[in-house]
Structures are given as structure tokens and as C-alpha cells.
């Protein structure tokens, strides 16, 4: 197991949850779905990823020492996650109490989600001690990756799913962009003597995910969960290789 496994879990699950809110804020929720279902799922993802982040330094209490350095990547990630988590919690409570979602709250939450994705990317792109991390491709790995997974996760709760043309087009573009990003990231790793096979494999799975999205655009019930699984697995394989350099 890689030494940075807690960060692997944190960025994978937290990134998917953060990315989903951009689409939950734009597209209408399913009429039959409870308004609290989507924020509850994201809260659960954040809870798991947050616990993983706490174990990163070996002892949870060390995280509080890390927060004493406001410019540290892990500190920026932590603050961004707290802000996003608070907004998701507000959205969840309002959805339960008011029995409907609040558009303004979802938009603000989506902004915090995007900031979290940027914070994740910055934490590694600014880590100059590891050359393969300190590249612009790292931003694609985390920002596009989070949005790619998030668009598929949100499709479970958006009215019409992939039959919503704007969501369909955006999701397919994101999967293709992620596939290209993984190849570019793999090339960076290869230039430093690492294998790019995991990144190529991840790219293939992202293309497969985009294909499933297109095939299931008429409302096939299996399309969303299958495309989501392929995308998450593809990104997870590449992300695992990303952390394995330590």
C-alpha cells in the first residue's frame, strides 16, 4: 500500500463530492428524489475523506500543528474542506427542514467545492521537491478529475440524467478531457523514469466511461452507475500511481 493512502482516499472521494455540486447547482433535481439525498451522499463522502486526512500524519492531533502554517498545502486543503463541508451541511439541513433545495445555497456550495478542487491541486503542484507533481498537468488531475467524477455522480440526482443534453455533453467532454490529461500526466512521469502504464489504463477507462454515457443517453438505468464506476476506477488507478512516487 502507498504511504500516502489517506491522501489518496481524501482527494478521490472528496474530489468527487466537490465536483458534483457544480452540476447540482446548475441542473434541476429529479422530481421523485428527496432534496436531501444528494447533499447527504456528499456529506458521507466528506466524512470518509476527512477521517482519512486526519490519519495522514500518523496521529490526528498533528493535524492541528499543521494548521499553524497557513501556507502549507495540507492547511489550505483542510480549510477549503471545512468551508465546503459547512456549506454542504447547511444545504442538507435546509433541504430537510424546507423540503426543497435552495438555489443560492447550492451555488455558493458549488463555489466552495471548486475552491476545494483547486486547493487539492495547488497542494501538489506547489510541491517542488517532487518534479513530476510540480506541473500544470497536476491541476488537470485534480480539478478536471473531480469535475469528471462529480458530473457522473450528480447525474444520479439530476432530472432526466443523461437525457439532459447539456449534462450529457458536459459529462462526455469532461471524460475525454480527463483521458487526455492522464496521458499527458503519464508522459511527465515517463520523462522522469516512471511507468506511464497506470495513466494510460486510466485514460482508457475514462474513454470507456464516455462511451457508456453516450450509449445510455436515452435513459438506460445501468448507464450512470457503470460510467461512474469506470471513471472512478480509472482516476483511482492513475491517482495511486501519482502518489506512489513517495
PDB file of C-alpha atoms in Angstrom:
ATOM      1  CA  UNK A   1       0.000   0.000   0.000  1.00  0.00           C
ATOM      2  CA  UNK A   2       1.272   3.506  -0.810  1.00  0.00           C
ATOM      3  CA  UNK A   3       2.385   5.631   2.154  1.00  0.00           C
ATOM      4  CA  UNK A   4       0.035   8.426   1.114  1.00  0.00           C
ATOM      5  CA  UNK A   5      -3.064   6.210   1.037  1.00  0.00           C
ATOM      6  CA  UNK A   6      -5.024   8.588   3.346  1.00  0.00           C
ATOM      7  CA  UNK A   7      -4.443  11.431   0.875  1.00  0.00           C
ATOM      8  CA  UNK A   8      -5.417   9.117  -1.977  1.00  0.00           C
ATOM      9  CA  UNK A   9      -8.789   8.494  -0.285  1.00  0.00           C
ATOM     10  CA  UNK A  10      -9.195  12.151   0.672  1.00  0.00           C
ATOM     11  CA  UNK A  11      -8.647  13.537  -2.814  1.00  0.00           C
ATOM     12  CA  UNK A  12     -10.579  10.779  -4.588  1.00  0.00           C
ATOM     13  CA  UNK A  13     -13.781  10.834  -2.516  1.00  0.00           C
ATOM     14  CA  UNK A  14     -13.592  14.481  -1.504  1.00  0.00           C
ATOM     15  CA  UNK A  15     -12.896  15.467  -5.100  1.00  0.00           C
ATOM     16  CA  UNK A  16     -15.909  13.550  -6.400  1.00  0.00           C
ATOM     17  CA  UNK A  17     -18.176  15.190  -3.841  1.00  0.00           C
ATOM     18  CA  UNK A  18     -16.776  18.660  -4.512  1.00  0.00           C
ATOM     19  CA  UNK A  19     -17.099  18.251  -8.262  1.00  0.00           C
ATOM     20  CA  UNK A  20     -20.707  17.095  -8.070  1.00  0.00           C
ATOM     21  CA  UNK A  21     -22.008  20.353  -6.609  1.00  0.00           C
ATOM     22  CA  UNK A  22     -21.201  22.394  -9.693  1.00  0.00           C
ATOM     23  CA  UNK A  23     -23.752  20.300 -11.577  1.00  0.00           C
ATOM     24  CA  UNK A  24     -26.232  20.002  -8.707  1.00  0.00           C
ATOM     25  CA  UNK A  25     -26.300  23.809  -8.638  1.00  0.00           C
ATOM     26  CA  UNK A  26     -26.968  24.115 -12.376  1.00  0.00           C
ATOM     27  CA  UNK A  27     -29.345  21.284 -13.241  1.00  0.00           C
ATOM     28  CA  UNK A  28     -32.777  20.622 -11.665  1.00  0.00           C
ATOM     29  CA  UNK A  29     -33.061  17.675  -9.286  1.00  0.00           C
ATOM     30  CA  UNK A  30     -35.244  14.672 -10.017  1.00  0.00           C
ATOM     31  CA  UNK A  31     -38.855  15.344  -9.049  1.00  0.00           C
ATOM     32  CA  UNK A  32     -39.134  11.950  -7.358  1.00  0.00           C
ATOM     33  CA  UNK A  33     -35.866  12.336  -5.454  1.00  0.00           C
ATOM     34  CA  UNK A  34     -35.743  13.698  -1.924  1.00  0.00           C
ATOM     35  CA  UNK A  35     -33.890  17.050  -1.919  1.00  0.00           C
ATOM     36  CA  UNK A  36     -31.651  15.913   0.944  1.00  0.00           C
ATOM     37  CA  UNK A  37     -30.355  12.771  -0.782  1.00  0.00           C
ATOM     38  CA  UNK A  38     -27.577  14.374  -2.844  1.00  0.00           C
ATOM     39  CA  UNK A  39     -26.115  16.509  -0.009  1.00  0.00           C
ATOM     40  CA  UNK A  40     -26.298  13.503   2.330  1.00  0.00           C
ATOM     41  CA  UNK A  41     -24.211  11.400  -0.061  1.00  0.00           C
ATOM     42  CA  UNK A  42     -21.661  14.211  -0.361  1.00  0.00           C
ATOM     43  CA  UNK A  43     -21.542  14.605   3.440  1.00  0.00           C
ATOM     44  CA  UNK A  44     -20.781  10.889   3.747  1.00  0.00           C
ATOM     45  CA  UNK A  45     -18.007  11.167   1.144  1.00  0.00           C
ATOM     46  CA  UNK A  46     -16.551  14.140   3.017  1.00  0.00           C
ATOM     47  CA  UNK A  47     -16.767  12.317   6.344  1.00  0.00           C
ATOM     48  CA  UNK A  48     -14.763   9.385   4.997  1.00  0.00           C
ATOM     49  CA  UNK A  49     -12.243  11.613   3.224  1.00  0.00           C
ATOM     50  CA  UNK A  50     -11.941  13.864   6.288  1.00  0.00           C
ATOM     51  CA  UNK A  51     -11.153  10.928   8.555  1.00  0.00           C
ATOM     52  CA  UNK A  52      -8.557   9.806   6.027  1.00  0.00           C
ATOM     53  CA  UNK A  53      -6.966  13.257   6.049  1.00  0.00           C
ATOM     54  CA  UNK A  54      -6.732  13.190   9.856  1.00  0.00           C
ATOM     55  CA  UNK A  55      -4.710   9.963   9.725  1.00  0.00           C
ATOM     56  CA  UNK A  56      -2.265  11.333   7.155  1.00  0.00           C
ATOM     57  CA  UNK A  57       0.329  12.469   9.693  1.00  0.00           C
ATOM     58  CA  UNK A  58       0.104   9.314  11.798  1.00  0.00           C
ATOM     59  CA  UNK A  59      -1.618  10.990  14.750  1.00  0.00           C
ATOM     60  CA  UNK A  60      -4.811  13.068  14.319  1.00  0.00           C
ATOM     61  CA  UNK A  61      -3.583  15.690  16.790  1.00  0.00           C
ATOM     62  CA  UNK A  62      -0.680  16.523  14.471  1.00  0.00           C
ATOM     63  CA  UNK A  63      -3.166  17.969  12.027  1.00  0.00           C
ATOM     64  CA  UNK A  64      -3.733  20.848  14.434  1.00  0.00           C
ATOM     65  CA  UNK A  65       0.002  21.594  14.347  1.00  0.00           C
ATOM     66  CA  UNK A  66      -0.105  21.541  10.548  1.00  0.00           C
ATOM     67  CA  UNK A  67      -2.841  24.177  10.649  1.00  0.00           C
ATOM     68  CA  UNK A  68      -0.386  26.558  12.307  1.00  0.00           C
ATOM     69  CA  UNK A  69       1.276  27.051   8.902  1.00  0.00           C
ATOM     70  CA  UNK A  70      -1.334  28.859   6.767  1.00  0.00           C
ATOM     71  CA  UNK A  71       0.683  28.471   3.551  1.00  0.00           C
ATOM     72  CA  UNK A  72       1.108  24.687   3.803  1.00  0.00           C
ATOM     73  CA  UNK A  73      -0.744  22.703   1.161  1.00  0.00           C
ATOM     74  CA  UNK A  74      -2.422  20.438   3.701  1.00  0.00           C
ATOM     75  CA  UNK A  75      -3.593  23.501   5.660  1.00  0.00           C
ATOM     76  CA  UNK A  76      -5.125  25.084   2.570  1.00  0.00           C
ATOM     77  CA  UNK A  77      -6.804  21.774   1.731  1.00  0.00           C
ATOM     78  CA  UNK A  78      -8.110  21.479   5.276  1.00  0.00           C
ATOM     79  CA  UNK A  79      -9.600  24.971   5.366  1.00  0.00           C
ATOM     80  CA  UNK A  80     -11.133  24.512   1.917  1.00  0.00           C
ATOM     81  CA  UNK A  81     -12.682  21.239   3.006  1.00  0.00           C
ATOM     82  CA  UNK A  82     -14.088  22.777   6.184  1.00  0.00           C
ATOM     83  CA  UNK A  83     -15.680  25.596   4.174  1.00  0.00           C
ATOM     84  CA  UNK A  84     -17.165  23.190   1.651  1.00  0.00           C
ATOM     85  CA  UNK A  85     -18.321  20.805   4.373  1.00  0.00           C
ATOM     86  CA  UNK A  86     -20.090  23.584   6.274  1.00  0.00           C
ATOM     87  CA  UNK A  87     -21.934  24.675   3.138  1.00  0.00           C
ATOM     88  CA  UNK A  88     -22.971  21.100   2.296  1.00  0.00           C
ATOM     89  CA  UNK A  89     -24.246  20.706   5.869  1.00  0.00           C
ATOM     90  CA  UNK A  90     -26.269  23.917   5.515  1.00  0.00           C
ATOM     91  CA  UNK A  91     -27.704  22.657   2.225  1.00  0.00           C
ATOM     92  CA  UNK A  92     -28.577  19.324   3.853  1.00  0.00           C
ATOM     93  CA  UNK A  93     -30.326  20.931   6.835  1.00  0.00           C
ATOM     94  CA  UNK A  94     -32.256  23.386   4.664  1.00  0.00           C
ATOM     95  CA  UNK A  95     -33.302  20.573   2.317  1.00  0.00           C
ATOM     96  CA  UNK A  96     -34.667  18.584   5.259  1.00  0.00           C
ATOM     97  CA  UNK A  97     -36.360  21.493   7.021  1.00  0.00           C
ATOM     98  CA  UNK A  98     -37.738  23.269   3.944  1.00  0.00           C
ATOM     99  CA  UNK A  99     -38.314  20.026   1.981  1.00  0.00           C
ATOM    100  CA  UNK A 100     -36.689  21.636  -1.049  1.00  0.00           C
ATOM    101  CA  UNK A 101     -33.225  22.772  -2.060  1.00  0.00           C
ATOM    102  CA  UNK A 102     -32.182  26.409  -2.064  1.00  0.00           C
ATOM    103  CA  UNK A 103     -30.617  27.528  -5.348  1.00  0.00           C
ATOM    104  CA  UNK A 104     -28.451  30.245  -3.793  1.00  0.00           C
ATOM    105  CA  UNK A 105     -27.061  27.862  -1.181  1.00  0.00           C
ATOM    106  CA  UNK A 106     -26.234  25.294  -3.850  1.00  0.00           C
ATOM    107  CA  UNK A 107     -24.428  27.896  -5.972  1.00  0.00           C
ATOM    108  CA  UNK A 108     -22.342  29.064  -3.004  1.00  0.00           C
ATOM    109  CA  UNK A 109     -21.605  25.441  -2.097  1.00  0.00           C
ATOM    110  CA  UNK A 110     -20.520  24.775  -5.687  1.00  0.00           C
ATOM    111  CA  UNK A 111     -18.058  27.679  -5.473  1.00  0.00           C
ATOM    112  CA  UNK A 112     -16.592  26.237  -2.276  1.00  0.00           C
ATOM    113  CA  UNK A 113     -16.395  22.849  -3.993  1.00  0.00           C
ATOM    114  CA  UNK A 114     -14.408  24.317  -6.877  1.00  0.00           C
ATOM    115  CA  UNK A 115     -12.093  26.031  -4.387  1.00  0.00           C
ATOM    116  CA  UNK A 116     -11.522  22.674  -2.705  1.00  0.00           C
ATOM    117  CA  UNK A 117     -10.519  21.087  -6.024  1.00  0.00           C
ATOM    118  CA  UNK A 118      -8.128  23.966  -6.700  1.00  0.00           C
ATOM    119  CA  UNK A 119      -6.683  23.645  -3.183  1.00  0.00           C
ATOM    120  CA  UNK A 120      -6.056  19.937  -3.728  1.00  0.00           C
ATOM    121  CA  UNK A 121      -4.258  20.637  -6.993  1.00  0.00           C
ATOM    122  CA  UNK A 122      -2.226  23.512  -5.541  1.00  0.00           C
ATOM    123  CA  UNK A 123      -1.038  21.372  -2.630  1.00  0.00           C
ATOM    124  CA  UNK A 124       0.795  19.077  -5.050  1.00  0.00           C
ATOM    125  CA  UNK A 125       1.643  21.405  -7.932  1.00  0.00           C
ATOM    126  CA  UNK A 126       3.460  23.684  -5.474  1.00  0.00           C
ATOM    127  CA  UNK A 127       5.463  20.778  -4.001  1.00  0.00           C
ATOM    128  CA  UNK A 128       8.704  21.464  -5.865  1.00  0.00           C
ATOM    129  CA  UNK A 129      10.603  18.629  -4.180  1.00  0.00           C
ATOM    130  CA  UNK A 130       8.796  16.164  -6.444  1.00  0.00           C
ATOM    131  CA  UNK A 131       9.238  17.351 -10.068  1.00  0.00           C
ATOM    132  CA  UNK A 132       6.502  15.117 -11.522  1.00  0.00           C
ATOM    133  CA  UNK A 133       3.979  16.802  -9.212  1.00  0.00           C
ATOM    134  CA  UNK A 134       5.102  20.381  -9.822  1.00  0.00           C
ATOM    135  CA  UNK A 135       3.488  20.666 -13.266  1.00  0.00           C
ATOM    136  CA  UNK A 136       0.356  22.200 -14.736  1.00  0.00           C
ATOM    137  CA  UNK A 137      -0.912  18.689 -15.511  1.00  0.00           C
ATOM    138  CA  UNK A 138      -1.410  18.213 -11.784  1.00  0.00           C
ATOM    139  CA  UNK A 139      -4.184  20.817 -11.869  1.00  0.00           C
ATOM    140  CA  UNK A 140      -5.914  18.778 -14.541  1.00  0.00           C
ATOM    141  CA  UNK A 141      -5.509  15.598 -12.497  1.00  0.00           C
ATOM    142  CA  UNK A 142      -7.392  17.061  -9.560  1.00  0.00           C
ATOM    143  CA  UNK A 143      -9.704  19.748 -10.963  1.00  0.00           C
ATOM    144  CA  UNK A 144     -10.826  18.002 -14.161  1.00  0.00           C
ATOM    145  CA  UNK A 145     -10.766  14.683 -12.312  1.00  0.00           C
ATOM    146  CA  UNK A 146     -13.097  15.967  -9.601  1.00  0.00           C
ATOM    147  CA  UNK A 147     -15.452  17.501 -12.143  1.00  0.00           C
ATOM    148  CA  UNK A 148     -15.432  14.336 -14.281  1.00  0.00           C
ATOM    149  CA  UNK A 149     -16.423  12.144 -11.344  1.00  0.00           C
ATOM    150  CA  UNK A 150     -18.761  14.805  -9.968  1.00  0.00           C
ATOM    151  CA  UNK A 151     -20.715  15.177 -13.201  1.00  0.00           C
ATOM    152  CA  UNK A 152     -21.422  11.440 -13.204  1.00  0.00           C
ATOM    153  CA  UNK A 153     -22.310  11.406  -9.510  1.00  0.00           C
ATOM    154  CA  UNK A 154     -24.713  14.323  -9.972  1.00  0.00           C
ATOM    155  CA  UNK A 155     -26.410  12.528 -12.885  1.00  0.00           C
ATOM    156  CA  UNK A 156     -27.917  10.160 -10.311  1.00  0.00           C
ATOM    157  CA  UNK A 157     -29.954  13.082  -8.952  1.00  0.00           C
ATOM    158  CA  UNK A 158     -30.482  15.352 -11.971  1.00  0.00           C
ATOM    159  CA  UNK A 159     -33.895  15.238 -13.657  1.00  0.00           C
ATOM    160  CA  UNK A 160     -33.579  13.147 -16.794  1.00  0.00           C
ATOM    161  CA  UNK A 161     -29.995  12.053 -16.100  1.00  0.00           C
ATOM    162  CA  UNK A 162     -28.057  11.767 -19.352  1.00  0.00           C
ATOM    163  CA  UNK A 163     -31.171  12.647 -21.350  1.00  0.00           C
ATOM    164  CA  UNK A 164     -30.458  16.213 -20.196  1.00  0.00           C
ATOM    165  CA  UNK A 165     -28.445  17.260 -23.261  1.00  0.00           C
ATOM    166  CA  UNK A 166     -26.323  19.890 -21.566  1.00  0.00           C
ATOM    167  CA  UNK A 167     -25.305  17.466 -18.821  1.00  0.00           C
ATOM    168  CA  UNK A 168     -24.673  14.736 -21.402  1.00  0.00           C
ATOM    169  CA  UNK A 169     -22.390  16.950 -23.490  1.00  0.00           C
ATOM    170  CA  UNK A 170     -20.548  18.364 -20.481  1.00  0.00           C
ATOM    171  CA  UNK A 171     -20.014  14.935 -18.957  1.00  0.00           C
ATOM    172  CA  UNK A 172     -18.656  13.443 -22.173  1.00  0.00           C
ATOM    173  CA  UNK A 173     -16.313  16.397 -22.712  1.00  0.00           C
ATOM    174  CA  UNK A 174     -15.008  16.069 -19.151  1.00  0.00           C
ATOM    175  CA  UNK A 175     -14.353  12.337 -19.544  1.00  0.00           C
ATOM    176  CA  UNK A 176     -12.434  12.936 -22.785  1.00  0.00           C
ATOM    177  CA  UNK A 177     -10.507  15.835 -21.237  1.00  0.00           C
ATOM    178  CA  UNK A 178      -9.636  13.649 -18.269  1.00  0.00           C
ATOM    179  CA  UNK A 179      -8.455  10.889 -20.595  1.00  0.00           C
ATOM    180  CA  UNK A 180      -6.156  13.370 -22.361  1.00  0.00           C
ATOM    181  CA  UNK A 181      -4.946  14.783 -19.041  1.00  0.00           C
ATOM    182  CA  UNK A 182      -3.991  11.326 -17.800  1.00  0.00           C
ATOM    183  CA  UNK A 183      -1.950  10.655 -20.937  1.00  0.00           C
ATOM    184  CA  UNK A 184      -0.169  13.996 -20.523  1.00  0.00           C
ATOM    185  CA  UNK A 185       0.454  13.287 -16.840  1.00  0.00           C
ATOM    186  CA  UNK A 186       1.751   9.855 -17.763  1.00  0.00           C
ATOM    187  CA  UNK A 187       4.166  11.445 -20.228  1.00  0.00           C
ATOM    188  CA  UNK A 188       5.523  13.639 -17.430  1.00  0.00           C
ATOM    189  CA  UNK A 189       6.096  10.594 -15.238  1.00  0.00           C
ATOM    190  CA  UNK A 190       7.700   8.689 -18.123  1.00  0.00           C
ATOM    191  CA  UNK A 191      10.112  11.578 -18.717  1.00  0.00           C
ATOM    192  CA  UNK A 192      11.362  11.097 -15.154  1.00  0.00           C
ATOM    193  CA  UNK A 193      11.778   7.336 -15.492  1.00  0.00           C
ATOM    194  CA  UNK A 194       8.437   6.175 -14.075  1.00  0.00           C
ATOM    195  CA  UNK A 195       5.994   3.928 -15.902  1.00  0.00           C
ATOM    196  CA  UNK A 196       3.047   5.595 -17.606  1.00  0.00           C
ATOM    197  CA  UNK A 197       1.023   2.365 -17.871  1.00  0.00           C
ATOM    198  CA  UNK A 198      -1.356   3.250 -14.978  1.00  0.00           C
ATOM    199  CA  UNK A 199      -2.109   6.603 -16.590  1.00  0.00           C
ATOM    200  CA  UNK A 200      -2.768   5.027 -19.983  1.00  0.00           C
ATOM    201  CA  UNK A 201      -5.033   2.434 -18.361  1.00  0.00           C
ATOM    202  CA  UNK A 202      -6.867   5.192 -16.521  1.00  0.00           C
ATOM    203  CA  UNK A 203      -7.258   7.094 -19.790  1.00  0.00           C
ATOM    204  CA  UNK A 204      -8.759   4.037 -21.498  1.00  0.00           C
ATOM    205  CA  UNK A 205     -11.297   3.662 -18.681  1.00  0.00           C
ATOM    206  CA  UNK A 206     -12.241   7.348 -18.978  1.00  0.00           C
ATOM    207  CA  UNK A 207     -12.897   6.881 -22.705  1.00  0.00           C
ATOM    208  CA  UNK A 208     -14.953   3.781 -21.886  1.00  0.00           C
ATOM    209  CA  UNK A 209     -16.914   5.856 -19.368  1.00  0.00           C
ATOM    210  CA  UNK A 210     -17.621   8.491 -22.028  1.00  0.00           C
ATOM    211  CA  UNK A 211     -18.776   5.751 -24.410  1.00  0.00           C
ATOM    212  CA  UNK A 212     -21.183   4.357 -21.800  1.00  0.00           C
ATOM    213  CA  UNK A 213     -22.541   7.853 -21.210  1.00  0.00           C
ATOM    214  CA  UNK A 214     -23.284   8.189 -24.926  1.00  0.00           C
ATOM    215  CA  UNK A 215     -24.769   4.695 -25.262  1.00  0.00           C
ATOM    216  CA  UNK A 216     -27.009   5.198 -22.236  1.00  0.00           C
ATOM    217  CA  UNK A 217     -28.123   8.714 -23.129  1.00  0.00           C
ATOM    218  CA  UNK A 218     -31.715   7.563 -23.746  1.00  0.00           C
ATOM    219  CA  UNK A 219     -32.188   6.793 -20.070  1.00  0.00           C
ATOM    220  CA  UNK A 220     -30.733   3.302 -19.594  1.00  0.00           C
ATOM    221  CA  UNK A 221     -30.778   2.652 -15.837  1.00  0.00           C
ATOM    222  CA  UNK A 222     -27.385   0.915 -15.875  1.00  0.00           C
ATOM    223  CA  UNK A 223     -25.518   3.668 -17.718  1.00  0.00           C
ATOM    224  CA  UNK A 224     -24.986   6.154 -14.891  1.00  0.00           C
ATOM    225  CA  UNK A 225     -23.641   3.753 -12.225  1.00  0.00           C
ATOM    226  CA  UNK A 226     -21.469   1.911 -14.764  1.00  0.00           C
ATOM    227  CA  UNK A 227     -19.966   5.069 -16.251  1.00  0.00           C
ATOM    228  CA  UNK A 228     -19.384   6.441 -12.736  1.00  0.00           C
ATOM    229  CA  UNK A 229     -17.631   3.235 -11.671  1.00  0.00           C
ATOM    230  CA  UNK A 230     -15.392   3.236 -14.758  1.00  0.00           C
ATOM    231  CA  UNK A 231     -14.445   6.881 -14.261  1.00  0.00           C
ATOM    232  CA  UNK A 232     -13.683   6.491 -10.548  1.00  0.00           C
ATOM    233  CA  UNK A 233     -11.634   3.330 -11.136  1.00  0.00           C
ATOM    234  CA  UNK A 234      -9.705   4.969 -13.979  1.00  0.00           C
ATOM    235  CA  UNK A 235      -8.890   8.042 -11.923  1.00  0.00           C
ATOM    236  CA  UNK A 236      -8.094   5.907  -8.864  1.00  0.00           C
ATOM    237  CA  UNK A 237      -5.547   3.834 -10.802  1.00  0.00           C
ATOM    238  CA  UNK A 238      -3.787   6.955 -12.073  1.00  0.00           C
ATOM    239  CA  UNK A 239      -4.031   8.705  -8.695  1.00  0.00           C
ATOM    240  CA  UNK A 240      -2.489   5.677  -6.971  1.00  0.00           C
ATOM    241  CA  UNK A 241       0.464   5.846  -9.367  1.00  0.00           C
ATOM    242  CA  UNK A 242       0.664   9.592  -8.753  1.00  0.00           C
ATOM    243  CA  UNK A 243       1.180   9.050  -5.015  1.00  0.00           C
ATOM    244  CA  UNK A 244       3.458   6.029  -5.431  1.00  0.00           C
ATOM    245  CA  UNK A 245       6.472   8.231  -6.209  1.00  0.00           C
ATOM    246  CA  UNK A 246       6.903   8.884  -2.481  1.00  0.00           C
TER     247      UNK A 246
END
